[in-house]
Short mmCIF file of C-alpha atoms and ligand atoms in Angstrom, two decimals:
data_model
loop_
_atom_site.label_atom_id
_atom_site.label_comp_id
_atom_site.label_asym_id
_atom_site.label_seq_id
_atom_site.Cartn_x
_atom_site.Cartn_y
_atom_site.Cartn_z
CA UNK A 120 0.00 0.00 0.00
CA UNK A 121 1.21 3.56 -0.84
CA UNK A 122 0.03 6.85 0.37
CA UNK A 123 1.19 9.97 -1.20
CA UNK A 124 0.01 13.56 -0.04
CA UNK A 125 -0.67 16.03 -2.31
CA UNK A 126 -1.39 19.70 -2.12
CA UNK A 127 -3.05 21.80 -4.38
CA UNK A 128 -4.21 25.26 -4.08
CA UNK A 129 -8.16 26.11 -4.39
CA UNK A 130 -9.56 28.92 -5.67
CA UNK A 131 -13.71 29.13 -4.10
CA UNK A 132 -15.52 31.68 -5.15
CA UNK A 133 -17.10 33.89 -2.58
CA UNK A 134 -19.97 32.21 -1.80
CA UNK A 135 -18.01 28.74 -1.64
CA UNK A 136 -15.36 30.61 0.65
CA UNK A 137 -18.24 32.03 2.94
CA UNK A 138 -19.91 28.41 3.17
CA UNK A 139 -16.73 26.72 4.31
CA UNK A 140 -15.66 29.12 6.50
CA UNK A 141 -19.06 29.03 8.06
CA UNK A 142 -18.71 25.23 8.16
CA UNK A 143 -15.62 25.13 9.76
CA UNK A 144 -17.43 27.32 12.51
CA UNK A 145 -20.05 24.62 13.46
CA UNK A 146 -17.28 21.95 13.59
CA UNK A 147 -15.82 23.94 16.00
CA UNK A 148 -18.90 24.35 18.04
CA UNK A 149 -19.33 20.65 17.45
CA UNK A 150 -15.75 20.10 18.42
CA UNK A 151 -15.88 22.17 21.58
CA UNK A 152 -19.08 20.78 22.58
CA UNK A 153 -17.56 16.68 22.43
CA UNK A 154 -15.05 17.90 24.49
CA UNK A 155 -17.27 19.65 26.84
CA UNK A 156 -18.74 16.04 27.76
CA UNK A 157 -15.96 14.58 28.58
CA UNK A 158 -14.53 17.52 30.57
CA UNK A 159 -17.24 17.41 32.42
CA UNK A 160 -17.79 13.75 32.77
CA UNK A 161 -13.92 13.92 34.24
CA UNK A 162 -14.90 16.70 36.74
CA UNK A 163 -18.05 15.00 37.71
CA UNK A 164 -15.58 12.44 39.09
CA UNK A 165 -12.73 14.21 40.63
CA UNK A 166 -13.54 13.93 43.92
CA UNK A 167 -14.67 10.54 46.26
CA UNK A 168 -18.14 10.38 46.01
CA UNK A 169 -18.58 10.39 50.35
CA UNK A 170 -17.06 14.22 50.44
CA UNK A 171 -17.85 17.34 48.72
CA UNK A 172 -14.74 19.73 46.77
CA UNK A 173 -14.20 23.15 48.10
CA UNK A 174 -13.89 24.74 44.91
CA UNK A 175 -16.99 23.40 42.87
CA UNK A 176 -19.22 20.65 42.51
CA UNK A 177 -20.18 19.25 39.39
CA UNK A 178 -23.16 16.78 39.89
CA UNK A 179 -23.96 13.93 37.20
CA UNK A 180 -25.34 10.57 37.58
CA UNK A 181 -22.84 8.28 38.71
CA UNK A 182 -24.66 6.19 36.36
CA UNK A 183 -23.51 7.97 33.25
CA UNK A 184 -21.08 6.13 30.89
CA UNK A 185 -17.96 8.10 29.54
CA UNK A 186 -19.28 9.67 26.48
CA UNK A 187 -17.28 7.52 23.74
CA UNK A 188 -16.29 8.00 20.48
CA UNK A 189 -19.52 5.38 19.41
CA UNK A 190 -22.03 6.90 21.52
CA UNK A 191 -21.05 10.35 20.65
CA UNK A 192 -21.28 9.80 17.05
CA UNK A 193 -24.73 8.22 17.49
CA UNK A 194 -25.63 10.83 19.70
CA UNK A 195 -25.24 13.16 15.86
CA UNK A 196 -28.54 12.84 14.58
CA UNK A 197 -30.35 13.81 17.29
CA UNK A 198 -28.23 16.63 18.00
CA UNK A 199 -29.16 17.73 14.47
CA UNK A 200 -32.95 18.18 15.24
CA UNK A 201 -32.21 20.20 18.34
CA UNK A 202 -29.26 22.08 16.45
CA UNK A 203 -30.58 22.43 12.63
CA UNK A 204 -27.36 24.61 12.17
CA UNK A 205 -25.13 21.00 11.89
CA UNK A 206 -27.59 19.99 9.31
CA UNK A 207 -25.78 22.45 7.03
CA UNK A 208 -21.98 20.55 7.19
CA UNK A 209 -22.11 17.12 5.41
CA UNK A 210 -22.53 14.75 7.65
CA UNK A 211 -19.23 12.82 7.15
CA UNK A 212 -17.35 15.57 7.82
CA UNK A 213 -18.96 16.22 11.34
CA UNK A 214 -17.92 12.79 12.29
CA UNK A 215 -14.35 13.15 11.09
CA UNK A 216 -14.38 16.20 14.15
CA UNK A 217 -15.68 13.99 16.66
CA UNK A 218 -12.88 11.33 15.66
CA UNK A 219 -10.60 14.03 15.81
CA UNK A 220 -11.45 14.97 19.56
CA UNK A 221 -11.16 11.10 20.13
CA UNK A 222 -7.94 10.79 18.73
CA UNK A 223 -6.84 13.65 20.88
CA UNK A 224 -8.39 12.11 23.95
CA UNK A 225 -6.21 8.86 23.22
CA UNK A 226 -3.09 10.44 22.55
CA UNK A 227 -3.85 12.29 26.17
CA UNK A 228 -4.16 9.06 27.55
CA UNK A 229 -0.93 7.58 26.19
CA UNK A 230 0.85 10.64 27.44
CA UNK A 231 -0.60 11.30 30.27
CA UNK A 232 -0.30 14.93 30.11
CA UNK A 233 -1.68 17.36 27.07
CA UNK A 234 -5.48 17.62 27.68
CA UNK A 235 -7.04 18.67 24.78
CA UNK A 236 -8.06 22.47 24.84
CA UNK A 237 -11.36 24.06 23.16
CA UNK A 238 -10.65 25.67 19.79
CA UNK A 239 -10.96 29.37 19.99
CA UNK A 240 -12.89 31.41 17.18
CA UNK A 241 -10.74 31.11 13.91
CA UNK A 242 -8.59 28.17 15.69
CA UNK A 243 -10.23 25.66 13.46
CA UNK A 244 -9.04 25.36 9.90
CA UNK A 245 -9.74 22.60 8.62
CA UNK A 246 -12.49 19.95 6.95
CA UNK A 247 -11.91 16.58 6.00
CA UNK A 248 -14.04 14.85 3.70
CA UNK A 249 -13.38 11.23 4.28
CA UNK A 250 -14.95 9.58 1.08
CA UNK A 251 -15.62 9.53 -2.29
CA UNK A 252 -17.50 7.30 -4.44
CA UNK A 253 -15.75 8.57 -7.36
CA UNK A 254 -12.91 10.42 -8.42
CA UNK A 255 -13.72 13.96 -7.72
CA UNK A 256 -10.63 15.59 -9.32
CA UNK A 257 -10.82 16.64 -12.87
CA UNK A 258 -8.04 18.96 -14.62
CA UNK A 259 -9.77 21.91 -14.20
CA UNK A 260 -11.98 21.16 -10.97
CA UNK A 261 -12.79 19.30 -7.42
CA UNK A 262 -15.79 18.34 -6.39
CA UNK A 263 -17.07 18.42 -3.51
CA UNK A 264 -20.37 17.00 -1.74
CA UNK A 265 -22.77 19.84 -0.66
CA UNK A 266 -20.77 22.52 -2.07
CA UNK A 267 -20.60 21.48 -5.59
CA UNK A 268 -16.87 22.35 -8.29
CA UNK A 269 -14.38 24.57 -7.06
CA UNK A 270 -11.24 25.09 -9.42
CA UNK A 271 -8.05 24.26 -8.77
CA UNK A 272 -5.00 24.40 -9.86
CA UNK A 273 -3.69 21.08 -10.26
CA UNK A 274 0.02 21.77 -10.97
CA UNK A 275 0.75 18.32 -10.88
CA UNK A 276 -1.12 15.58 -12.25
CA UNK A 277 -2.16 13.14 -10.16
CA UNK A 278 0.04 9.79 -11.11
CA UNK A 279 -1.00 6.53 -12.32
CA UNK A 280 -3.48 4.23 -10.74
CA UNK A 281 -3.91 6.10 -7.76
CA UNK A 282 -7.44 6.71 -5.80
CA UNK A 283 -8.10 9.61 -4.11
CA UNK A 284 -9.18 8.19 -0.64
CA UNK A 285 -9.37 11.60 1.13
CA UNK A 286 -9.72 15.10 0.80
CA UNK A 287 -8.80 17.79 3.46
CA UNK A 288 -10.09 21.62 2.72
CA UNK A 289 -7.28 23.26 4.55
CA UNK A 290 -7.10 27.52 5.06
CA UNK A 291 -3.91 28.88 5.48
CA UNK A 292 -4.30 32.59 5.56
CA UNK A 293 -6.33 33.66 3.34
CA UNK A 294 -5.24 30.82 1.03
CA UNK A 295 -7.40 27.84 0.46
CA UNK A 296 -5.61 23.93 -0.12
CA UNK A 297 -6.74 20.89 -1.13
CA UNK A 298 -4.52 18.03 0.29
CA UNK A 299 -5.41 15.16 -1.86
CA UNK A 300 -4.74 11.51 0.39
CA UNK A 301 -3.88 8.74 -2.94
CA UNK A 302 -3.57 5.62 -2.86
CA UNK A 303 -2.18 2.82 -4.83
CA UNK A 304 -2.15 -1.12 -4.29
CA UNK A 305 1.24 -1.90 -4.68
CA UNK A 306 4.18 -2.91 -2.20
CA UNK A 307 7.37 -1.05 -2.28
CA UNK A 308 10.63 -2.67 -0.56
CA UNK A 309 12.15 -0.36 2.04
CA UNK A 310 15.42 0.91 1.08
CA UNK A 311 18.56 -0.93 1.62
CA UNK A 312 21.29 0.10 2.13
CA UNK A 313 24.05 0.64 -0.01
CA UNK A 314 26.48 2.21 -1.89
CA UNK A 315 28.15 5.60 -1.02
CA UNK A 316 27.20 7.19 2.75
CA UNK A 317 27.14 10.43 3.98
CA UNK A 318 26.57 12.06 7.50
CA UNK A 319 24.79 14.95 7.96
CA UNK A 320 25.52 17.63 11.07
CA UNK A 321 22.90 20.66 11.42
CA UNK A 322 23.83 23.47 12.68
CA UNK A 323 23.40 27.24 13.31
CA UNK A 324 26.68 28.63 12.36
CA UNK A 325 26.53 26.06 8.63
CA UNK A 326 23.28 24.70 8.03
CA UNK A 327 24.73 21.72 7.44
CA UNK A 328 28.05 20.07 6.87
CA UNK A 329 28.15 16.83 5.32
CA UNK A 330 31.28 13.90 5.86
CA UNK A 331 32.25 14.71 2.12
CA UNK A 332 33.48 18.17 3.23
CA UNK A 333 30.51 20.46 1.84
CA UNK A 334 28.83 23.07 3.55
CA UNK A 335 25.75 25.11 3.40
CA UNK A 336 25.47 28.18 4.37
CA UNK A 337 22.24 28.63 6.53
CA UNK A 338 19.29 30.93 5.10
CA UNK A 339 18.04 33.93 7.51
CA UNK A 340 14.92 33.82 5.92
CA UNK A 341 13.17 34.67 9.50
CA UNK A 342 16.17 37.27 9.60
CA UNK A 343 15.36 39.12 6.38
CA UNK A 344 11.30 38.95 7.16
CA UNK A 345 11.91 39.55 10.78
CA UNK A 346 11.83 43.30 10.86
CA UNK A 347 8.65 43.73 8.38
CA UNK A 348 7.29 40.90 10.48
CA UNK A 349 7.59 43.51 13.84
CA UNK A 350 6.58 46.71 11.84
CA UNK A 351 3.44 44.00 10.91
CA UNK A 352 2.79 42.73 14.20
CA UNK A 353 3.31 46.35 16.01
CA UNK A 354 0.34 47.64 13.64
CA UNK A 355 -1.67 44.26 14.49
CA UNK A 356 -1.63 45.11 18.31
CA UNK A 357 -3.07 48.25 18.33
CA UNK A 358 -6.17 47.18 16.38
CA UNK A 359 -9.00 46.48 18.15
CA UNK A 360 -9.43 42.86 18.45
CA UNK A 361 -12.08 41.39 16.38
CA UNK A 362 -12.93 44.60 14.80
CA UNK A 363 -12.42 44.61 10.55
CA UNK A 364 -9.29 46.64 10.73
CA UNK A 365 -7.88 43.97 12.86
CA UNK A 366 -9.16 41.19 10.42
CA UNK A 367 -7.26 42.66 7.55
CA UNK A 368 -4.13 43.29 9.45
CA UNK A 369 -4.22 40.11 10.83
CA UNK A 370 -4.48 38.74 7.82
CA UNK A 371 -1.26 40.54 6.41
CA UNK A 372 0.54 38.92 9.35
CA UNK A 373 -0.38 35.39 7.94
CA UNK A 374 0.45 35.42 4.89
CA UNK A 375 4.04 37.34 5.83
CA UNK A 376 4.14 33.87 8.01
CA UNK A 377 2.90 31.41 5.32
CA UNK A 378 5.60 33.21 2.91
CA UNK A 379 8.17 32.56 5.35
CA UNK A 380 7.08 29.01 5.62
CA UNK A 381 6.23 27.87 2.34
CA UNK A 382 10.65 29.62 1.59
CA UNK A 383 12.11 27.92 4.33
CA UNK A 384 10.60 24.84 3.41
CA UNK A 385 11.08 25.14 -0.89
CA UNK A 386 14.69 25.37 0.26
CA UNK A 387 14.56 22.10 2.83
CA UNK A 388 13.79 20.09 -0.35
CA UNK A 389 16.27 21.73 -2.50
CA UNK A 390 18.78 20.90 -0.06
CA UNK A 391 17.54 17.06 0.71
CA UNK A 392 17.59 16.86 -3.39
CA UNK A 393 20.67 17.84 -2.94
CA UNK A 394 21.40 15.03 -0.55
CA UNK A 395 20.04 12.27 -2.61
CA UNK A 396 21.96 13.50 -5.56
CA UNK A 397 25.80 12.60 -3.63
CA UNK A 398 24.85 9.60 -1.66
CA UNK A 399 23.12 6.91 -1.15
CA UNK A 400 23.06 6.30 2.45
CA UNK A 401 22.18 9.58 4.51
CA UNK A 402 22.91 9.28 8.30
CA UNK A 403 21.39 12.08 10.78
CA UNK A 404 21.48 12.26 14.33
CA UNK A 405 18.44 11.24 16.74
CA UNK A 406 18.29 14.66 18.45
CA UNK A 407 14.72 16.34 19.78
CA UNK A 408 16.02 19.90 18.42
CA UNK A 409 12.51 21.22 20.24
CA UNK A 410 15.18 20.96 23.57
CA UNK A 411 17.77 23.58 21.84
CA UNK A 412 14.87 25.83 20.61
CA UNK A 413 14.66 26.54 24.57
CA UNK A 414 17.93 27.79 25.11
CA UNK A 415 20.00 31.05 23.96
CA UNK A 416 19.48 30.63 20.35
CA UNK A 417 15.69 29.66 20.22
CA UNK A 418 14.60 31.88 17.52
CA UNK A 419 16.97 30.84 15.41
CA UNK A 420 16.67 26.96 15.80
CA UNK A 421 13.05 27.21 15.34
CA UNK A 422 13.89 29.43 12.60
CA UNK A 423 16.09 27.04 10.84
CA UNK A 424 13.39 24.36 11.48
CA UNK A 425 15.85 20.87 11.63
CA UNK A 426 13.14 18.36 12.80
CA UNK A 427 10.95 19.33 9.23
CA UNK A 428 14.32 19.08 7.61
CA UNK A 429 15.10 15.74 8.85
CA UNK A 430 11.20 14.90 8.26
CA UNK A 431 11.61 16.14 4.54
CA UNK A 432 15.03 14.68 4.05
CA UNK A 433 13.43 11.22 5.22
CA UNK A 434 11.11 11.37 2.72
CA UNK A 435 13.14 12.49 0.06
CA UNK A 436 15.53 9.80 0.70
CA UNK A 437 12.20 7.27 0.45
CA UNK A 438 11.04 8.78 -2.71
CA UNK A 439 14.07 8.43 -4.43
CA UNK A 440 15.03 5.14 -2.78
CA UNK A 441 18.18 5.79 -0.72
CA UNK A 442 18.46 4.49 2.85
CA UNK A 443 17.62 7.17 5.59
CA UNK A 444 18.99 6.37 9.17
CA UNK A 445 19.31 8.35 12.39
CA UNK A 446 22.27 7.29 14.62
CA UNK A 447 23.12 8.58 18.64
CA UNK A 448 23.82 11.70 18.68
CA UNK A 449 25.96 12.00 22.08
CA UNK A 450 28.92 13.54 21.46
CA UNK A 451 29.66 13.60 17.82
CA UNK A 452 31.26 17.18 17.90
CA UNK A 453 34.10 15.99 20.88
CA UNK A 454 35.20 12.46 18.97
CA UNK A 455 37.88 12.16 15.97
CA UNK A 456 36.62 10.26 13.15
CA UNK A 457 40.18 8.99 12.20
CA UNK A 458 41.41 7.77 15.38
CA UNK A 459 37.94 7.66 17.72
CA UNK A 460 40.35 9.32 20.40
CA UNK A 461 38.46 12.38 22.48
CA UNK A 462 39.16 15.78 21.47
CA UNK A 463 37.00 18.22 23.97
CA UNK A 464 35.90 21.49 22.40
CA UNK A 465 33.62 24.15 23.38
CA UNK A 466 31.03 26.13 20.93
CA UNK A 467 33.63 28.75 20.08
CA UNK A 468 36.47 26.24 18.81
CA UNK A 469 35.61 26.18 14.79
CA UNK A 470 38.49 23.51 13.50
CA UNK A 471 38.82 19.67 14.99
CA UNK A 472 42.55 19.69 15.71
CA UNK A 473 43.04 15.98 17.09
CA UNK A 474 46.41 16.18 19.25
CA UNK A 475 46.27 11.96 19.25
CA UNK A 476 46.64 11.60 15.29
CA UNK A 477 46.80 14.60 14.00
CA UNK A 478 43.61 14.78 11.99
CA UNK A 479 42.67 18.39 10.93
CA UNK A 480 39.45 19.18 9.95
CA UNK A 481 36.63 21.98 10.10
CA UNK A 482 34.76 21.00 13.32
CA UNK A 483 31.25 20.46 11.57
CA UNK A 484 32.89 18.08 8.76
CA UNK A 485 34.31 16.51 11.92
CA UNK A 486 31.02 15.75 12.89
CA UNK A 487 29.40 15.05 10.17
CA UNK A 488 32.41 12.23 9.47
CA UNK A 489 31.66 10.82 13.23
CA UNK A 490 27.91 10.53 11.98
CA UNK A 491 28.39 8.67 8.94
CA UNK A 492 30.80 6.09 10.78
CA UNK A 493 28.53 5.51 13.15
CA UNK A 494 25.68 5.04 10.75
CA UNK A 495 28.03 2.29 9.03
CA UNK A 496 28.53 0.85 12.46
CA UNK A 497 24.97 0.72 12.69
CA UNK A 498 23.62 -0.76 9.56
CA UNK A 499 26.48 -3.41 9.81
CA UNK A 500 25.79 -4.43 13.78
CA UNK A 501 21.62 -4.30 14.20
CA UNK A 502 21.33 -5.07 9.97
CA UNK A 503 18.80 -3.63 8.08
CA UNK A 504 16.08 -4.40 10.37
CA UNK A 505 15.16 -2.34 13.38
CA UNK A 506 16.93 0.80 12.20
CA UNK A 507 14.65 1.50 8.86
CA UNK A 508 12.87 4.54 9.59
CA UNK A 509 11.77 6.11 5.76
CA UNK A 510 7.96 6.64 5.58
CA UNK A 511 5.63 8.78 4.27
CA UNK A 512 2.56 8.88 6.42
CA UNK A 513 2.96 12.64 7.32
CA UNK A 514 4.25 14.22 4.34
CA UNK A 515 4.34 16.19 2.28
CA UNK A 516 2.51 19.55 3.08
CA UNK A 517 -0.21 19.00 5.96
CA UNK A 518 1.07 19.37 9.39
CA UNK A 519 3.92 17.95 10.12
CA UNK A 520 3.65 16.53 13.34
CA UNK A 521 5.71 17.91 16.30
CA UNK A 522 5.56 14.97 18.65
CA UNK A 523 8.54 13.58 19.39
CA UNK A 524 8.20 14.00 22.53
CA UNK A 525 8.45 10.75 24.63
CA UNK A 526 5.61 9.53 26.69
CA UNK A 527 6.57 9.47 30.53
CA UNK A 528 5.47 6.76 32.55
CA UNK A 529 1.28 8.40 32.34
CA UNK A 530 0.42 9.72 36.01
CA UNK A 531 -2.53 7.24 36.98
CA UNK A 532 -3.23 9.47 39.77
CA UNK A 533 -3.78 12.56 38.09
CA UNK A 534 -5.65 11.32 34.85
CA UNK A 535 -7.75 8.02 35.54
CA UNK A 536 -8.48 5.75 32.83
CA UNK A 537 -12.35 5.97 31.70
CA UNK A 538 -14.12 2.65 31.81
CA UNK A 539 -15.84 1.95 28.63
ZN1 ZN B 247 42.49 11.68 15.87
#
């Protein structure tokens, strides 16, 4: 089975643009509402049932069941006849925001920390239309149920035997998207690896350095945008809040954002291309990089945005059918890739200098070497198996997912487990 993710922009008219945007307004009262159930049902059963709280007292019947995902998408129809308004969204689409909430809740669960908040107005910007009887893409067109053809622009055909299983309506300022879910019924082998390897260091001072000696200089895209992004933002704050003038300069804020996005992340593929095109083994290190965004040079770590680079580069390497892996990342900067011996540096100390062989290098090659020979160690120790990470489930285009953080042992104290 492959899934691909495409994106295309959408151009609705403005009665199409008023409908979805007004749809994506009851999901979010629909959304907020789910979650109000089980916030409460939670509350209802915070304190032992033989003592009162001090704070507040939320009474239910101890008798009530946790509203779950089942019951609260049966519960949909007959919310419809008290609430005509949800009549208006189709009906799939309602559901998919009640799964959403679910899949929230779960993830909260597994965690054991991250309750799910309520979506503010304008916080909810998306629809997903789940399925499609038939194909509704055309050259020129999508369709879509309840709202009927909006055009698009479908810059790239869609390839070959492919089914479109999914469509999400995504906003982006005031940009509509289409990102297309295909899928095709064929098996493709995970990469092996082979041939020619190269390991990759990130970094502020080079974007990256790679074991073959090449380095990139790193784009101040945020830099460059940074001070129209203030003169922006300085204009935004002394609008009144929801008032039109504040609508439109919001707006301008967004897209300055999205621009800044949609460069940074043109020039992550380039660069992963790039990759592909002199090896064909890529080796990265393991590192959260959302831990370094919190120290001294946070802006510019989130600016340079390495965990979508690594995401992209992993899916480049997949594409194209080189082997991705990500090795330890403990002190790759303080070792000498000829000799292994330990050559201590701080920040400031630019060249690798070992004193043990006499190996003399620029410190972010240094690295870069260190990461490649351990990503040979590791393909040749644990074998192919266990350490094959390429996939494509969240890419390209729609969110990519920030969660690599790692689930503590979940508090059972704090967050109890609702019986089914
Ligand atoms: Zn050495």
């Amino acid at each position: 089975m492959l899934i691909l993710t495409h994106r295309y922009r959408i151009y609705p008219d403005a009665t199409q643009e008023q409908t979805l945007i007004e749809w994506m307004e009851i999901c979010r009262s629909a959304y907020n509402y789910a979650l109000r159930e089980i916030k409460d049902w939670c509350l209802g059963r915070k304190c032992l049932a033989d003592r009162c709280s001090i704070e507040k007292e939320y009474i239910l019947s101890p008798e009530l069941k946790f509203p779950n995902e089942i019951q609260q998408l049966n519960n949909l129809p007959k919310a419809k006849k008290e609430f005509p308004r949800l009549g208006e969204v189709p009906s799939q689409v309602l559901q998919q925001v009640i799964k959403q909430v679910h899949v929230g809740w779960k993830y909260f669960q597994e965690r054991g920390f991250g309750f799910p908040r309520f979506k503010k107005f304008g916080q909810f910007k998306s629809l997903v239309f789940p399925q499609f009887k038939d194909n509704p893409v055309t050259n020129l067109h999508i369709k879509l149920p309840k709202i009927g053809v909006i055009s698009i622009n479908l810059h790239r055909p869609i390839p070959a035997g492919f089914v479109v299983k999914q469509v999400r309506i995504l906003k982006k300022a005031d940009k509509w998207y289409a990102c297309i879910l295909l899928q095709c019924d064929v098996s493709v082998p995970d990469p092996v690896p082979h041939g020619h390897p190269i390991g990759v260091d990130v970094g502020l001072e080079k974007f990256l350095a790679t074991s073959d000696g090449v380095l990139v200089k790193p784009p101040k895209f945020f830099k460059q945008l940074q001070s129209r992004l203030r003169v922006l933002q300085g204009r935004l704050v002394r609008k009144k809040r929801r008032s039109k003038n504040y609508e439109k300069q919001r707006i301008k804020v967004a897209r300055l954002h999205h621009q800044i996005d949609n460069t940074r992340k043109d020039f992550h593929f380039k660069v992963a291309h790039a990759l592909c095109d002199s090896g064909d083994m890529v080796f990265m290190e393991d590192l959260d990089y959302r831990t370094s965004a919190k120290g001294m040079f946070g802006k510019h770590m989130l600016d340079a945005a390495f965990g979508q680079f690594r995401t992209i580069v992993k899916h480049v390497c997949w594409k194209r059918g080189k082997f991705f892996g990500e090795v330890d990342a403990r002190g790759t900067s303080q070792e000498c890739p000829e000799c292994g011996g330990e050559v201590r540096k701080d920040l400031s100390v630019r060249v690798h200098d070992c004193p043990h062989c006499g190996y003399k290098t620029h410190r972010d090659i240094a690295a870069g070497q260190n990461i490649r020979n351990r990503g040979i160690k590791l393909i040749s120790t644990v074998g192919q198996t266990g350490t094959e990470t390429a996939c494509a489930d969240d890419l390209p285009g729609i969110e990519v997912t920030q969660s690599r953080q790692v689930s503590k042992s979940p508090k059972k104290r704090a967050t109890r487990k609702p019986k089914p």
